[in-house]
Amino acid sequence: MMGRIAHLTQVNYGTFRGWVRALLGQVTYATGRIDAHLNIEPPQVQRLVFVCLGNINRSAFAGAIAQARGIKTCSIGLATTTGAPAFHTAITTARSFGIDLSAHTATDISDFVYQSGDLLLAMEVRHMRQLLARGYPAEAIAPLGNWSSPHRIHLHDPHTLSDEYFQTCFTLIQSAVNHLAEELRVANSPCIN
């Protein structure tokens, strides 16, 4: 029984820590502590900026999905090296979604130029807090997982984790980007080409 629970945790959340952070993310959402970041103004959104830690897995994939849907986008990392390539498992997993990450290069936030109309889409609540601490406006920050199906505010980092969890993580990201893209399209957001 414990082996099955461990396996399900690994496939769905990456690690036990990932499960705990996912739970805490949902509690943060349910208690209203991130309400200020949940209501976007599609007519004001000029570009989607996907944010994670290294910009070699989650945000790289999200940006590529958005670009494939004709959305003005970029992706950045909060602690990365500009120019770093996508992680090999991210490249392999992305291929199963019809996305090519082989030419992706990371961008550190220090090399990012914020523009009015940017919507910063974070993978984790702590990333949202880091963006706020750096002075980005609260109304320009949202959790990408708010649009995922199933709903998951915390999209745990798959870096060095199992191929199965990479697939789960990228499935959640794809669903979130697709749902957000549809919301933006219906509202005639200028970020849709």
C-alpha positions as CSV (number, residue, x, y, z in Angstrom):
1,M,0.0,0.0,0.0
2,M,2.7,2.5,0.9
3,G,4.6,1.7,-2.3
4,R,1.4,2.5,-4.3
5,I,0.9,5.8,-2.4
6,A,4.6,6.7,-3.0
7,H,4.2,5.9,-6.7
8,L,1.0,8.0,-7.1
9,T,2.7,10.9,-5.3
10,Q,5.7,10.7,-7.6
11,V,3.6,10.6,-10.7
12,N,1.1,13.3,-9.7
13,Y,3.3,15.7,-7.6
14,G,6.9,14.7,-8.3
15,T,7.8,14.2,-4.6
16,F,6.3,14.3,-1.2
17,R,7.5,17.9,-0.9
18,G,5.7,18.6,-4.2
19,W,2.5,17.2,-2.7
20,V,2.8,19.3,0.4
21,R,3.5,22.4,-1.7
22,A,0.5,21.7,-3.9
23,L,-1.7,21.3,-0.8
24,L,-0.3,24.6,0.7
25,G,-0.9,26.3,-2.7
26,Q,-4.6,25.2,-2.7
27,V,-5.0,26.3,1.0
28,T,-3.5,29.7,0.0
29,Y,-6.0,29.9,-2.8
30,A,-9.0,28.8,-0.7
31,T,-8.3,31.2,2.1
32,G,-8.2,34.2,-0.3
33,R,-4.6,35.1,0.3
34,I,-3.9,35.4,-3.4
35,D,-7.2,36.8,-4.5
36,A,-5.5,40.0,-5.7
37,H,-3.7,37.9,-8.4
38,L,-6.7,35.9,-9.7
39,N,-8.7,38.5,-11.7
40,I,-6.9,39.5,-14.8
41,E,-8.0,42.2,-17.3
42,P,-7.6,40.6,-20.7
43,P,-8.0,43.8,-22.7
44,Q,-4.9,45.1,-20.8
45,V,-2.7,42.1,-21.5
46,Q,-0.2,42.8,-24.2
47,R,2.2,39.9,-23.5
48,L,2.3,36.7,-21.4
49,V,5.5,36.3,-19.4
50,F,6.0,32.8,-17.9
51,V,8.1,32.7,-14.7
52,C,9.8,29.8,-12.9
53,L,13.1,29.4,-11.2
54,G,15.5,28.2,-14.0
55,N,13.6,28.9,-17.2
56,I,14.7,25.5,-18.5
57,N,11.6,23.4,-17.9
58,R,8.2,24.8,-16.8
59,S,8.3,28.4,-18.1
60,A,10.2,27.4,-21.2
61,F,7.5,24.9,-22.1
62,A,4.6,27.3,-21.2
63,G,6.1,30.0,-23.4
64,A,6.5,27.6,-26.3
65,I,2.9,26.4,-26.0
66,A,1.7,30.0,-25.9
67,Q,3.8,30.9,-28.9
68,A,2.4,28.0,-30.8
69,R,-1.1,29.4,-30.1
70,G,-0.1,32.8,-31.6
71,I,0.3,34.6,-28.3
72,K,2.9,37.3,-27.7
73,T,5.0,35.7,-25.0
74,C,8.4,35.3,-23.4
75,S,9.7,33.3,-20.4
76,I,12.1,34.0,-17.6
77,G,13.8,32.5,-14.6
78,L,14.2,34.0,-11.2
79,A,17.6,32.3,-10.6
80,T,19.1,31.1,-13.8
81,T,21.9,31.8,-16.3
82,T,20.9,33.6,-19.4
83,G,21.6,31.4,-22.4
84,A,21.3,28.0,-20.6
85,P,19.6,25.4,-22.7
86,A,16.4,23.6,-21.8
87,F,16.9,20.5,-19.7
88,H,17.2,17.3,-21.7
89,T,14.1,15.7,-20.2
90,A,12.1,18.9,-20.9
91,I,13.1,18.7,-24.5
92,T,12.1,15.0,-24.8
93,T,8.8,15.5,-22.9
94,A,7.9,18.6,-24.9
95,R,8.2,16.6,-28.1
96,S,5.3,14.4,-27.0
97,F,3.2,17.6,-27.0
98,G,4.4,18.6,-30.5
99,I,6.7,21.3,-29.0
100,D,10.4,21.7,-29.9
101,L,12.5,23.1,-27.0
102,S,15.8,22.2,-28.5
103,A,16.6,25.9,-29.5
104,H,15.4,27.4,-26.2
105,T,17.8,29.5,-24.1
106,A,17.0,30.7,-20.6
107,T,16.6,34.4,-19.7
108,D,17.4,35.5,-16.2
109,I,15.1,38.1,-14.7
110,S,18.0,40.5,-14.5
111,D,18.1,40.5,-18.3
112,F,14.3,40.9,-18.6
113,V,12.7,44.2,-19.4
114,Y,9.2,44.6,-18.0
115,Q,6.7,46.3,-20.3
116,S,3.3,47.8,-19.4
117,G,0.7,45.2,-20.2
118,D,2.9,42.2,-19.3
119,L,1.1,39.5,-17.3
120,L,3.7,37.6,-15.2
121,L,2.5,34.0,-14.8
122,A,4.2,32.2,-11.9
123,M,4.5,28.5,-11.4
124,E,4.5,28.8,-7.5
125,V,3.2,31.1,-4.8
126,R,6.7,31.8,-3.7
127,H,7.6,32.9,-7.2
128,M,4.7,35.4,-7.0
129,R,6.1,36.7,-3.7
130,Q,9.6,37.1,-5.2
131,L,8.1,39.1,-8.1
132,L,6.3,41.3,-5.6
133,A,9.5,41.8,-3.6
134,R,11.2,42.9,-6.8
135,G,8.6,45.6,-7.2
136,Y,6.4,44.2,-10.0
137,P,2.8,45.4,-9.7
138,A,0.5,42.9,-8.0
139,E,-2.1,43.3,-10.7
140,A,0.5,42.1,-13.3
141,I,1.2,38.8,-11.4
142,A,-0.9,35.7,-11.5
143,P,-0.5,32.0,-10.8
144,L,-0.5,30.0,-14.1
145,G,-2.0,27.0,-12.2
146,N,-5.2,29.0,-11.7
147,W,-6.1,28.0,-15.3
148,S,-5.0,24.4,-15.1
149,S,-7.2,21.4,-15.1
150,P,-7.2,20.0,-12.5
151,H,-6.8,23.3,-10.7
152,R,-3.4,23.4,-9.1
153,I,-1.9,26.7,-7.9
154,H,1.5,25.1,-7.3
155,L,3.1,23.6,-10.4
156,H,6.0,21.7,-8.8
157,D,9.4,21.9,-10.5
158,P,10.0,18.6,-12.5
159,H,13.8,19.2,-12.8
160,T,15.6,15.9,-12.3
161,L,12.4,14.1,-11.3
162,S,10.8,11.2,-13.1
163,D,9.7,11.1,-16.7
164,E,6.2,10.4,-15.5
165,Y,6.1,13.6,-13.4
166,F,7.5,15.6,-16.3
167,Q,4.5,14.4,-18.3
168,T,2.1,15.3,-15.5
169,C,3.6,18.7,-15.0
170,F,3.7,19.5,-18.7
171,T,0.1,18.3,-19.1
172,L,-1.0,20.7,-16.3
173,I,0.9,23.6,-17.9
174,Q,-0.5,22.8,-21.4
175,S,-4.1,22.8,-20.0
176,A,-3.4,26.1,-18.1
177,V,-2.0,27.9,-21.2
178,N,-4.8,26.6,-23.4
179,H,-7.6,27.7,-20.9
180,L,-5.9,31.1,-20.4
181,A,-5.5,31.5,-24.2
182,E,-9.2,30.8,-24.8
183,E,-10.1,33.4,-22.1
184,L,-7.9,36.0,-23.7
185,R,-9.2,35.1,-27.2
186,V,-12.8,35.5,-26.2
187,A,-12.0,38.9,-24.6
188,N,-10.1,40.1,-27.7
189,S,-6.9,40.5,-25.8
190,P,-4.2,42.3,-27.8
191,C,-1.7,39.6,-26.9
192,I,-3.4,37.2,-29.3
193,N,-1.8,37.6,-32.8
